[in-house]
Amino acid sequence: HSQIEKIHRLKKKKKRIDKRKAVGNKMPSLKQLLSLPERGIISVIGGGGKTSVIAHLADEFCREGKTVLCTTTTHIAALHPVPPWVVLEEEGQALDFAQIRKLLTRYRVVTCAKKAQNPQKFSAPSDQFFAQAETLADIVLIEADGAKHLPFKAPAEHEPVILAHTKHIIGVAGMDAAGVPILQRCHRPEQVCAILGCSSQDILTPQMMAEVIVSPLGYQKCVDHSKAFSLVLNKCDTLERISMAQQILSSLRLSHASFPVAFTSLHQDK
């Protein structure tokens, strides 16, 4: 009997260890890492993976049973052919909210935009849509900035385009911007240089990226007491890039920036 009891105790102990391992091995979701709200408008700014971050977050919210609207206040890349879960606003015609609700019930994630003059782009839908967006879905994910496919930037005077009732702003920076001249990998290099007081020929270091990220003329533009901020350091695809991302994080913490930071390797194709 004592031998049987010992076996039972060992089995129970193994179950407890396996359970702890399972919990320990479970990676938190990106939405958890960024401390995102469960409802409301989330705007994504910066460069180096905004579309990929939005797609990944839309999938995470959808898996939790949430309905998600994806849209833009500037421009996003057009999809050809246009899939059934994309609703496009025609010139002079308002979006059909009843249709959007039906599509959300079926697909859970719907993209709403307006046909642009450039066939490769979709543009921002009407103000009427944005006034109703929060009533249509649990989460509204907005691409609120342009970067011309470059991994880092500082905003121009008219950027980013953030709605007043936005709850959370996510800044995205691509780690392939670090270690190369500002002119090569930065959108609006003159704005980046104005913040840093340097030349566009200078090498962009992780410390310089951190300086732009915490600047009220950089990534913190439009962030206020009503809008939380978090940061995605994307394209951490190599040990060297991970090391540089860690240097950015260290610089942010030295500057007393306490917002959440996530290291990711997200691409549009995976």
PDB file of C-alpha atoms in Angstrom:
ATOM      1  CA  HIS A   1       0.000   0.000   0.000  1.00  0.00           C
ATOM      2  CA  SER A   2       2.787   2.418   0.854  1.00  0.00           C
ATOM      3  CA  GLN A   3       4.314   1.830  -2.601  1.00  0.00           C
ATOM      4  CA  ILE A   4       0.960   2.578  -4.297  1.00  0.00           C
ATOM      5  CA  GLU A   5       0.534   5.750  -2.232  1.00  0.00           C
ATOM      6  CA  LYS A   6       4.059   6.834  -3.218  1.00  0.00           C
ATOM      7  CA  ILE A   7       3.216   6.349  -6.910  1.00  0.00           C
ATOM      8  CA  HIS A   8       0.033   8.413  -6.502  1.00  0.00           C
ATOM      9  CA  ARG A   9       1.971  11.202  -4.769  1.00  0.00           C
ATOM     10  CA  LEU A  10       4.562  11.209  -7.573  1.00  0.00           C
ATOM     11  CA  LYS A  11       1.796  11.378 -10.208  1.00  0.00           C
ATOM     12  CA  LYS A  12       0.152  14.324  -8.446  1.00  0.00           C
ATOM     13  CA  LYS A  13       3.494  16.078  -8.136  1.00  0.00           C
ATOM     14  CA  LYS A  14       4.156  15.556 -11.855  1.00  0.00           C
ATOM     15  CA  LYS A  15       0.736  16.994 -12.720  1.00  0.00           C
ATOM     16  CA  ARG A  16       1.457  20.107 -10.634  1.00  0.00           C
ATOM     17  CA  ILE A  17       4.848  20.550 -12.332  1.00  0.00           C
ATOM     18  CA  ASP A  18       3.327  20.041 -15.810  1.00  0.00           C
ATOM     19  CA  LYS A  19       0.605  22.568 -15.014  1.00  0.00           C
ATOM     20  CA  ARG A  20       3.165  25.154 -13.863  1.00  0.00           C
ATOM     21  CA  LYS A  21       5.206  24.514 -17.033  1.00  0.00           C
ATOM     22  CA  ALA A  22       2.132  24.945 -19.224  1.00  0.00           C
ATOM     23  CA  VAL A  23       1.311  28.278 -17.577  1.00  0.00           C
ATOM     24  CA  GLY A  24       4.932  29.388 -17.741  1.00  0.00           C
ATOM     25  CA  ASN A  25       5.278  28.462 -21.413  1.00  0.00           C
ATOM     26  CA  LYS A  26       2.111  30.279 -22.487  1.00  0.00           C
ATOM     27  CA  MET A  27       3.193  33.470 -24.199  1.00  0.00           C
ATOM     28  CA  PRO A  28       1.063  36.530 -23.484  1.00  0.00           C
ATOM     29  CA  SER A  29      -0.774  37.966 -26.465  1.00  0.00           C
ATOM     30  CA  LEU A  30       0.355  41.205 -28.092  1.00  0.00           C
ATOM     31  CA  LYS A  31      -2.767  42.952 -26.818  1.00  0.00           C
ATOM     32  CA  GLN A  32      -1.846  41.886 -23.290  1.00  0.00           C
ATOM     33  CA  LEU A  33       1.769  43.022 -23.683  1.00  0.00           C
ATOM     34  CA  LEU A  34       0.563  46.429 -24.859  1.00  0.00           C
ATOM     35  CA  SER A  35      -2.160  46.726 -22.164  1.00  0.00           C
ATOM     36  CA  LEU A  36      -4.833  47.449 -24.762  1.00  0.00           C
ATOM     37  CA  PRO A  37      -8.459  48.192 -23.841  1.00  0.00           C
ATOM     38  CA  GLU A  38     -11.208  45.645 -24.499  1.00  0.00           C
ATOM     39  CA  ARG A  39     -13.374  48.208 -26.311  1.00  0.00           C
ATOM     40  CA  GLY A  40     -12.872  51.463 -28.180  1.00  0.00           C
ATOM     41  CA  ILE A  41     -10.620  53.098 -30.758  1.00  0.00           C
ATOM     42  CA  ILE A  42      -6.939  52.180 -31.058  1.00  0.00           C
ATOM     43  CA  SER A  43      -4.781  54.219 -33.452  1.00  0.00           C
ATOM     44  CA  VAL A  44      -1.486  52.922 -34.850  1.00  0.00           C
ATOM     45  CA  ILE A  45       1.311  55.333 -35.845  1.00  0.00           C
ATOM     46  CA  GLY A  46       4.978  55.263 -36.889  1.00  0.00           C
ATOM     47  CA  GLY A  47       6.579  52.951 -39.440  1.00  0.00           C
ATOM     48  CA  GLY A  48       7.982  49.480 -39.889  1.00  0.00           C
ATOM     49  CA  GLY A  49       4.881  47.325 -39.574  1.00  0.00           C
ATOM     50  CA  LYS A  50       1.668  49.247 -38.795  1.00  0.00           C
ATOM     51  CA  THR A  51      -0.432  47.121 -41.154  1.00  0.00           C
ATOM     52  CA  SER A  52       1.068  43.895 -39.775  1.00  0.00           C
ATOM     53  CA  VAL A  53       0.421  44.996 -36.179  1.00  0.00           C
ATOM     54  CA  ILE A  54      -3.203  45.839 -37.025  1.00  0.00           C
ATOM     55  CA  ALA A  55      -3.714  42.473 -38.754  1.00  0.00           C
ATOM     56  CA  HIS A  56      -2.188  40.589 -35.808  1.00  0.00           C
ATOM     57  CA  LEU A  57      -4.258  42.463 -33.214  1.00  0.00           C
ATOM     58  CA  ALA A  58      -7.451  42.040 -35.258  1.00  0.00           C
ATOM     59  CA  ASP A  59      -6.842  38.282 -35.226  1.00  0.00           C
ATOM     60  CA  GLU A  60      -6.219  38.255 -31.458  1.00  0.00           C
ATOM     61  CA  PHE A  61      -9.380  40.233 -30.665  1.00  0.00           C
ATOM     62  CA  CYS A  62     -11.379  38.083 -33.088  1.00  0.00           C
ATOM     63  CA  ARG A  63     -10.196  34.880 -31.367  1.00  0.00           C
ATOM     64  CA  GLU A  64     -11.565  36.318 -28.109  1.00  0.00           C
ATOM     65  CA  GLY A  65     -14.992  36.773 -29.700  1.00  0.00           C
ATOM     66  CA  LYS A  66     -14.693  40.503 -30.318  1.00  0.00           C
ATOM     67  CA  THR A  67     -15.871  42.278 -33.450  1.00  0.00           C
ATOM     68  CA  VAL A  68     -13.212  44.457 -35.089  1.00  0.00           C
ATOM     69  CA  LEU A  69     -13.335  47.300 -37.607  1.00  0.00           C
ATOM     70  CA  CYS A  70     -10.090  48.120 -39.411  1.00  0.00           C
ATOM     71  CA  THR A  71      -9.798  51.485 -41.134  1.00  0.00           C
ATOM     72  CA  THR A  72      -7.563  54.498 -41.727  1.00  0.00           C
ATOM     73  CA  THR A  73      -7.579  58.248 -41.195  1.00  0.00           C
ATOM     74  CA  THR A  74      -4.958  58.606 -43.953  1.00  0.00           C
ATOM     75  CA  HIS A  75      -4.312  55.878 -46.568  1.00  0.00           C
ATOM     76  CA  ILE A  76      -3.826  52.124 -46.582  1.00  0.00           C
ATOM     77  CA  ALA A  77      -2.713  49.728 -49.289  1.00  0.00           C
ATOM     78  CA  ALA A  78      -5.556  48.538 -51.509  1.00  0.00           C
ATOM     79  CA  LEU A  79      -6.489  44.864 -51.741  1.00  0.00           C
ATOM     80  CA  HIS A  80      -7.019  43.420 -55.227  1.00  0.00           C
ATOM     81  CA  PRO A  81      -9.412  41.824 -55.761  1.00  0.00           C
ATOM     82  CA  VAL A  82     -11.435  43.383 -52.944  1.00  0.00           C
ATOM     83  CA  PRO A  83     -12.477  40.575 -50.549  1.00  0.00           C
ATOM     84  CA  PRO A  84     -16.065  40.362 -49.223  1.00  0.00           C
ATOM     85  CA  TRP A  85     -15.066  41.592 -45.757  1.00  0.00           C
ATOM     86  CA  VAL A  86     -13.891  44.959 -47.143  1.00  0.00           C
ATOM     87  CA  VAL A  87     -16.523  47.697 -47.482  1.00  0.00           C
ATOM     88  CA  LEU A  88     -15.600  50.619 -49.720  1.00  0.00           C
ATOM     89  CA  GLU A  89     -17.260  54.001 -49.628  1.00  0.00           C
ATOM     90  CA  GLU A  90     -18.041  55.403 -53.077  1.00  0.00           C
ATOM     91  CA  GLU A  91     -17.673  59.107 -53.816  1.00  0.00           C
ATOM     92  CA  GLY A  92     -20.824  60.898 -52.681  1.00  0.00           C
ATOM     93  CA  GLN A  93     -22.306  57.753 -51.105  1.00  0.00           C
ATOM     94  CA  ALA A  94     -22.315  56.949 -47.392  1.00  0.00           C
ATOM     95  CA  LEU A  95     -21.307  53.528 -46.108  1.00  0.00           C
ATOM     96  CA  ASP A  96     -24.134  51.083 -45.487  1.00  0.00           C
ATOM     97  CA  PHE A  97     -24.009  50.517 -41.702  1.00  0.00           C
ATOM     98  CA  ALA A  98     -26.532  47.662 -41.873  1.00  0.00           C
ATOM     99  CA  GLN A  99     -24.251  45.864 -44.342  1.00  0.00           C
ATOM    100  CA  ILE A 100     -21.243  46.429 -42.078  1.00  0.00           C
ATOM    101  CA  ARG A 101     -23.112  44.916 -39.108  1.00  0.00           C
ATOM    102  CA  LYS A 102     -24.071  41.841 -41.159  1.00  0.00           C
ATOM    103  CA  LEU A 103     -20.481  41.358 -42.302  1.00  0.00           C
ATOM    104  CA  LEU A 104     -19.205  41.728 -38.718  1.00  0.00           C
ATOM    105  CA  THR A 105     -21.641  39.033 -37.590  1.00  0.00           C
ATOM    106  CA  ARG A 106     -20.329  36.725 -40.309  1.00  0.00           C
ATOM    107  CA  TYR A 107     -16.582  37.516 -40.449  1.00  0.00           C
ATOM    108  CA  ARG A 108     -15.933  39.252 -37.069  1.00  0.00           C
ATOM    109  CA  VAL A 109     -13.284  41.469 -38.734  1.00  0.00           C
ATOM    110  CA  VAL A 110     -14.258  44.020 -41.408  1.00  0.00           C
ATOM    111  CA  THR A 111     -12.177  46.700 -43.144  1.00  0.00           C
ATOM    112  CA  CYS A 112     -13.902  49.971 -44.067  1.00  0.00           C
ATOM    113  CA  ALA A 113     -12.327  52.591 -46.312  1.00  0.00           C
ATOM    114  CA  LYS A 114     -12.958  54.833 -49.296  1.00  0.00           C
ATOM    115  CA  LYS A 115     -11.902  54.343 -52.891  1.00  0.00           C
ATOM    116  CA  ALA A 116      -8.933  56.580 -53.627  1.00  0.00           C
ATOM    117  CA  GLN A 117      -7.780  58.162 -56.904  1.00  0.00           C
ATOM    118  CA  ASN A 118      -4.693  55.968 -56.695  1.00  0.00           C
ATOM    119  CA  PRO A 119      -5.926  52.402 -57.413  1.00  0.00           C
ATOM    120  CA  GLN A 120      -3.160  51.030 -55.182  1.00  0.00           C
ATOM    121  CA  LYS A 121      -4.575  52.854 -52.151  1.00  0.00           C
ATOM    122  CA  PHE A 122      -7.696  53.070 -50.025  1.00  0.00           C
ATOM    123  CA  SER A 123      -8.309  56.366 -48.231  1.00  0.00           C
ATOM    124  CA  ALA A 124     -10.155  57.475 -45.103  1.00  0.00           C
ATOM    125  CA  PRO A 125     -13.947  57.071 -45.060  1.00  0.00           C
ATOM    126  CA  SER A 126     -16.270  59.950 -44.184  1.00  0.00           C
ATOM    127  CA  ASP A 127     -16.671  61.661 -40.824  1.00  0.00           C
ATOM    128  CA  GLN A 128     -20.110  60.049 -40.659  1.00  0.00           C
ATOM    129  CA  PHE A 129     -18.471  56.623 -40.519  1.00  0.00           C
ATOM    130  CA  PHE A 130     -16.065  57.628 -37.737  1.00  0.00           C
ATOM    131  CA  ALA A 131     -18.965  59.073 -35.725  1.00  0.00           C
ATOM    132  CA  GLN A 132     -20.651  55.644 -35.812  1.00  0.00           C
ATOM    133  CA  ALA A 133     -17.621  53.336 -35.756  1.00  0.00           C
ATOM    134  CA  GLU A 134     -17.605  52.660 -32.003  1.00  0.00           C
ATOM    135  CA  THR A 135     -21.275  51.636 -32.126  1.00  0.00           C
ATOM    136  CA  LEU A 136     -20.622  49.097 -34.888  1.00  0.00           C
ATOM    137  CA  ALA A 137     -17.805  46.999 -33.374  1.00  0.00           C
ATOM    138  CA  ASP A 138     -16.099  46.270 -30.058  1.00  0.00           C
ATOM    139  CA  ILE A 139     -12.697  47.414 -31.327  1.00  0.00           C
ATOM    140  CA  VAL A 140     -11.783  49.947 -34.025  1.00  0.00           C
ATOM    141  CA  LEU A 141      -8.180  49.675 -35.273  1.00  0.00           C
ATOM    142  CA  ILE A 142      -7.012  52.730 -37.222  1.00  0.00           C
ATOM    143  CA  GLU A 143      -3.896  53.200 -39.319  1.00  0.00           C
ATOM    144  CA  ALA A 144      -3.347  56.873 -38.493  1.00  0.00           C
ATOM    145  CA  ASP A 145       0.012  57.646 -40.060  1.00  0.00           C
ATOM    146  CA  GLY A 146       1.956  57.189 -43.292  1.00  0.00           C
ATOM    147  CA  ALA A 147       5.615  56.170 -43.621  1.00  0.00           C
ATOM    148  CA  LYS A 148       6.127  55.345 -47.337  1.00  0.00           C
ATOM    149  CA  HIS A 149       7.118  51.765 -46.361  1.00  0.00           C
ATOM    150  CA  LEU A 150      10.042  53.059 -44.275  1.00  0.00           C
ATOM    151  CA  PRO A 151      10.698  51.681 -40.760  1.00  0.00           C
ATOM    152  CA  PHE A 152      10.974  54.917 -38.750  1.00  0.00           C
ATOM    153  CA  LYS A 153       9.722  58.485 -38.875  1.00  0.00           C
ATOM    154  CA  ALA A 154       8.845  61.700 -37.120  1.00  0.00           C
ATOM    155  CA  PRO A 155       5.516  63.323 -37.952  1.00  0.00           C
ATOM    156  CA  ALA A 156       4.930  66.405 -40.076  1.00  0.00           C
ATOM    157  CA  GLU A 157       2.731  69.201 -38.756  1.00  0.00           C
ATOM    158  CA  HIS A 158      -0.467  67.559 -40.051  1.00  0.00           C
ATOM    159  CA  GLU A 159       0.406  64.099 -38.682  1.00  0.00           C
ATOM    160  CA  PRO A 160      -0.678  61.791 -37.179  1.00  0.00           C
ATOM    161  CA  VAL A 161      -4.439  61.981 -37.762  1.00  0.00           C
ATOM    162  CA  ILE A 162      -5.820  60.914 -34.370  1.00  0.00           C
ATOM    163  CA  LEU A 163      -9.536  60.975 -33.574  1.00  0.00           C
ATOM    164  CA  ALA A 164     -10.442  62.914 -30.420  1.00  0.00           C
ATOM    165  CA  HIS A 165     -12.099  59.878 -28.794  1.00  0.00           C
ATOM    166  CA  THR A 166      -9.144  57.525 -29.389  1.00  0.00           C
ATOM    167  CA  LYS A 167      -8.423  55.475 -26.255  1.00  0.00           C
ATOM    168  CA  HIS A 168      -4.968  54.131 -27.079  1.00  0.00           C
ATOM    169  CA  ILE A 169      -2.101  54.994 -29.437  1.00  0.00           C
ATOM    170  CA  ILE A 170       0.380  52.326 -30.529  1.00  0.00           C
ATOM    171  CA  GLY A 171       3.718  53.513 -31.893  1.00  0.00           C
ATOM    172  CA  VAL A 172       5.520  51.141 -34.265  1.00  0.00           C
ATOM    173  CA  ALA A 173       9.228  51.306 -35.101  1.00  0.00           C
ATOM    174  CA  GLY A 174      11.138  48.901 -37.351  1.00  0.00           C
ATOM    175  CA  MET A 175      14.494  47.761 -36.034  1.00  0.00           C
ATOM    176  CA  ASP A 176      15.944  47.767 -39.552  1.00  0.00           C
ATOM    177  CA  ALA A 177      16.172  51.567 -39.165  1.00  0.00           C
ATOM    178  CA  ALA A 178      18.867  51.279 -36.486  1.00  0.00           C
ATOM    179  CA  GLY A 179      22.519  51.365 -37.463  1.00  0.00           C
ATOM    180  CA  VAL A 180      22.065  53.021 -40.871  1.00  0.00           C
ATOM    181  CA  PRO A 181      22.047  56.687 -41.997  1.00  0.00           C
ATOM    182  CA  ILE A 182      18.867  58.581 -41.147  1.00  0.00           C
ATOM    183  CA  LEU A 183      18.343  59.574 -44.778  1.00  0.00           C
ATOM    184  CA  GLN A 184      18.191  55.939 -45.907  1.00  0.00           C
ATOM    185  CA  ARG A 185      15.561  54.465 -43.583  1.00  0.00           C
ATOM    186  CA  CYS A 186      13.547  57.354 -42.117  1.00  0.00           C
ATOM    187  CA  HIS A 187      10.400  58.939 -43.496  1.00  0.00           C
ATOM    188  CA  ARG A 188      10.546  62.714 -43.087  1.00  0.00           C
ATOM    189  CA  PRO A 189      14.254  62.670 -42.195  1.00  0.00           C
ATOM    190  CA  GLU A 190      14.234  66.455 -41.761  1.00  0.00           C
ATOM    191  CA  GLN A 191      11.746  66.087 -38.902  1.00  0.00           C
ATOM    192  CA  VAL A 192      13.856  63.356 -37.289  1.00  0.00           C
ATOM    193  CA  CYS A 193      16.965  65.559 -37.553  1.00  0.00           C
ATOM    194  CA  ALA A 194      15.116  68.570 -36.120  1.00  0.00           C
ATOM    195  CA  ILE A 195      14.299  66.563 -32.984  1.00  0.00           C
ATOM    196  CA  LEU A 196      17.818  65.136 -32.661  1.00  0.00           C
ATOM    197  CA  GLY A 197      19.799  68.187 -33.774  1.00  0.00           C
ATOM    198  CA  CYS A 198      21.872  66.133 -36.199  1.00  0.00           C
ATOM    199  CA  SER A 199      22.552  65.576 -39.898  1.00  0.00           C
ATOM    200  CA  SER A 200      20.551  63.254 -42.143  1.00  0.00           C
ATOM    201  CA  GLN A 201      23.862  61.533 -42.954  1.00  0.00           C
ATOM    202  CA  ASP A 202      24.344  60.517 -39.296  1.00  0.00           C
ATOM    203  CA  ILE A 203      23.878  56.896 -38.270  1.00  0.00           C
ATOM    204  CA  LEU A 204      20.584  56.358 -36.412  1.00  0.00           C
ATOM    205  CA  THR A 205      21.477  54.735 -33.078  1.00  0.00           C
ATOM    206  CA  PRO A 206      19.071  52.990 -30.688  1.00  0.00           C
ATOM    207  CA  GLN A 207      19.526  55.900 -28.266  1.00  0.00           C
ATOM    208  CA  MET A 208      18.508  58.364 -30.997  1.00  0.00           C
ATOM    209  CA  MET A 209      15.438  56.280 -31.808  1.00  0.00           C
ATOM    210  CA  ALA A 210      14.454  56.364 -28.127  1.00  0.00           C
ATOM    211  CA  GLU A 211      14.835  60.165 -28.139  1.00  0.00           C
ATOM    212  CA  VAL A 212      12.394  60.493 -31.063  1.00  0.00           C
ATOM    213  CA  ILE A 213       9.981  58.026 -29.443  1.00  0.00           C
ATOM    214  CA  VAL A 214       9.721  60.051 -26.193  1.00  0.00           C
ATOM    215  CA  SER A 215       9.685  63.448 -27.925  1.00  0.00           C
ATOM    216  CA  PRO A 216       6.437  65.479 -27.960  1.00  0.00           C
ATOM    217  CA  LEU A 217       7.400  66.293 -31.560  1.00  0.00           C
ATOM    218  CA  GLY A 218       7.916  62.602 -32.301  1.00  0.00           C
ATOM    219  CA  TYR A 219       5.924  59.552 -31.276  1.00  0.00           C
ATOM    220  CA  GLN A 220       4.368  61.297 -28.260  1.00  0.00           C
ATOM    221  CA  LYS A 221       2.634  63.876 -30.439  1.00  0.00           C
ATOM    222  CA  CYS A 222      -1.142  63.653 -29.802  1.00  0.00           C
ATOM    223  CA  VAL A 223      -0.616  61.505 -26.671  1.00  0.00           C
ATOM    224  CA  ASP A 224      -2.345  63.084 -23.662  1.00  0.00           C
ATOM    225  CA  HIS A 225      -4.001  62.139 -20.371  1.00  0.00           C
ATOM    226  CA  SER A 226      -7.006  60.659 -22.222  1.00  0.00           C
ATOM    227  CA  LYS A 227      -4.943  58.480 -24.557  1.00  0.00           C
ATOM    228  CA  ALA A 228      -2.625  55.722 -23.351  1.00  0.00           C
ATOM    229  CA  PHE A 229       0.523  54.882 -25.327  1.00  0.00           C
ATOM    230  CA  SER A 230       2.453  51.699 -25.966  1.00  0.00           C
ATOM    231  CA  LEU A 231       5.305  50.798 -28.303  1.00  0.00           C
ATOM    232  CA  VAL A 232       6.005  47.949 -30.722  1.00  0.00           C
ATOM    233  CA  LEU A 233       9.640  47.463 -31.743  1.00  0.00           C
ATOM    234  CA  ASN A 234       9.094  45.339 -34.829  1.00  0.00           C
ATOM    235  CA  LYS A 235      11.386  43.351 -37.137  1.00  0.00           C
ATOM    236  CA  CYS A 236      13.382  41.926 -34.220  1.00  0.00           C
ATOM    237  CA  ASP A 237      14.415  39.169 -36.619  1.00  0.00           C
ATOM    238  CA  THR A 238      18.076  38.765 -35.613  1.00  0.00           C
ATOM    239  CA  LEU A 239      20.092  38.748 -32.399  1.00  0.00           C
ATOM    240  CA  GLU A 240      21.653  42.048 -33.451  1.00  0.00           C
ATOM    241  CA  ARG A 241      18.249  43.692 -33.871  1.00  0.00           C
ATOM    242  CA  ILE A 242      17.020  42.261 -30.568  1.00  0.00           C
ATOM    243  CA  SER A 243      20.133  43.716 -28.895  1.00  0.00           C
ATOM    244  CA  MET A 244      19.412  47.136 -30.399  1.00  0.00           C
ATOM    245  CA  ALA A 245      15.766  46.907 -29.309  1.00  0.00           C
ATOM    246  CA  GLN A 246      16.978  46.190 -25.769  1.00  0.00           C
ATOM    247  CA  GLN A 247      19.161  49.303 -25.989  1.00  0.00           C
ATOM    248  CA  ILE A 248      16.104  51.354 -26.975  1.00  0.00           C
ATOM    249  CA  LEU A 249      14.187  49.929 -24.031  1.00  0.00           C
ATOM    250  CA  SER A 250      17.053  50.756 -21.651  1.00  0.00           C
ATOM    251  CA  SER A 251      17.182  54.337 -22.947  1.00  0.00           C
ATOM    252  CA  LEU A 252      13.409  54.687 -22.570  1.00  0.00           C
ATOM    253  CA  ARG A 253      13.525  53.513 -18.969  1.00  0.00           C
ATOM    254  CA  LEU A 254      16.460  55.858 -18.205  1.00  0.00           C
ATOM    255  CA  SER A 255      14.279  58.709 -19.486  1.00  0.00           C
ATOM    256  CA  HIS A 256      11.532  57.520 -17.074  1.00  0.00           C
ATOM    257  CA  ALA A 257       9.212  56.386 -19.882  1.00  0.00           C
ATOM    258  CA  SER A 258       7.085  53.650 -18.325  1.00  0.00           C
ATOM    259  CA  PHE A 259       4.737  52.742 -21.193  1.00  0.00           C
ATOM    260  CA  PRO A 260       4.530  49.086 -22.328  1.00  0.00           C
ATOM    261  CA  VAL A 261       7.039  47.950 -24.962  1.00  0.00           C
ATOM    262  CA  ALA A 262       6.797  44.766 -27.063  1.00  0.00           C
ATOM    263  CA  PHE A 263       9.499  43.206 -29.245  1.00  0.00           C
ATOM    264  CA  THR A 264       7.951  41.560 -32.318  1.00  0.00           C
ATOM    265  CA  SER A 265       8.813  39.996 -35.646  1.00  0.00           C
ATOM    266  CA  LEU A 266       5.620  40.600 -37.596  1.00  0.00           C
ATOM    267  CA  HIS A 267       5.383  40.665 -41.375  1.00  0.00           C
ATOM    268  CA  GLN A 268       2.416  40.956 -43.730  1.00  0.00           C
ATOM    269  CA  ASP A 269       2.951  37.423 -44.988  1.00  0.00           C
ATOM    270  CA  LYS A 270       3.229  35.767 -41.544  1.00  0.00           C
TER     271      LYS A 270
END
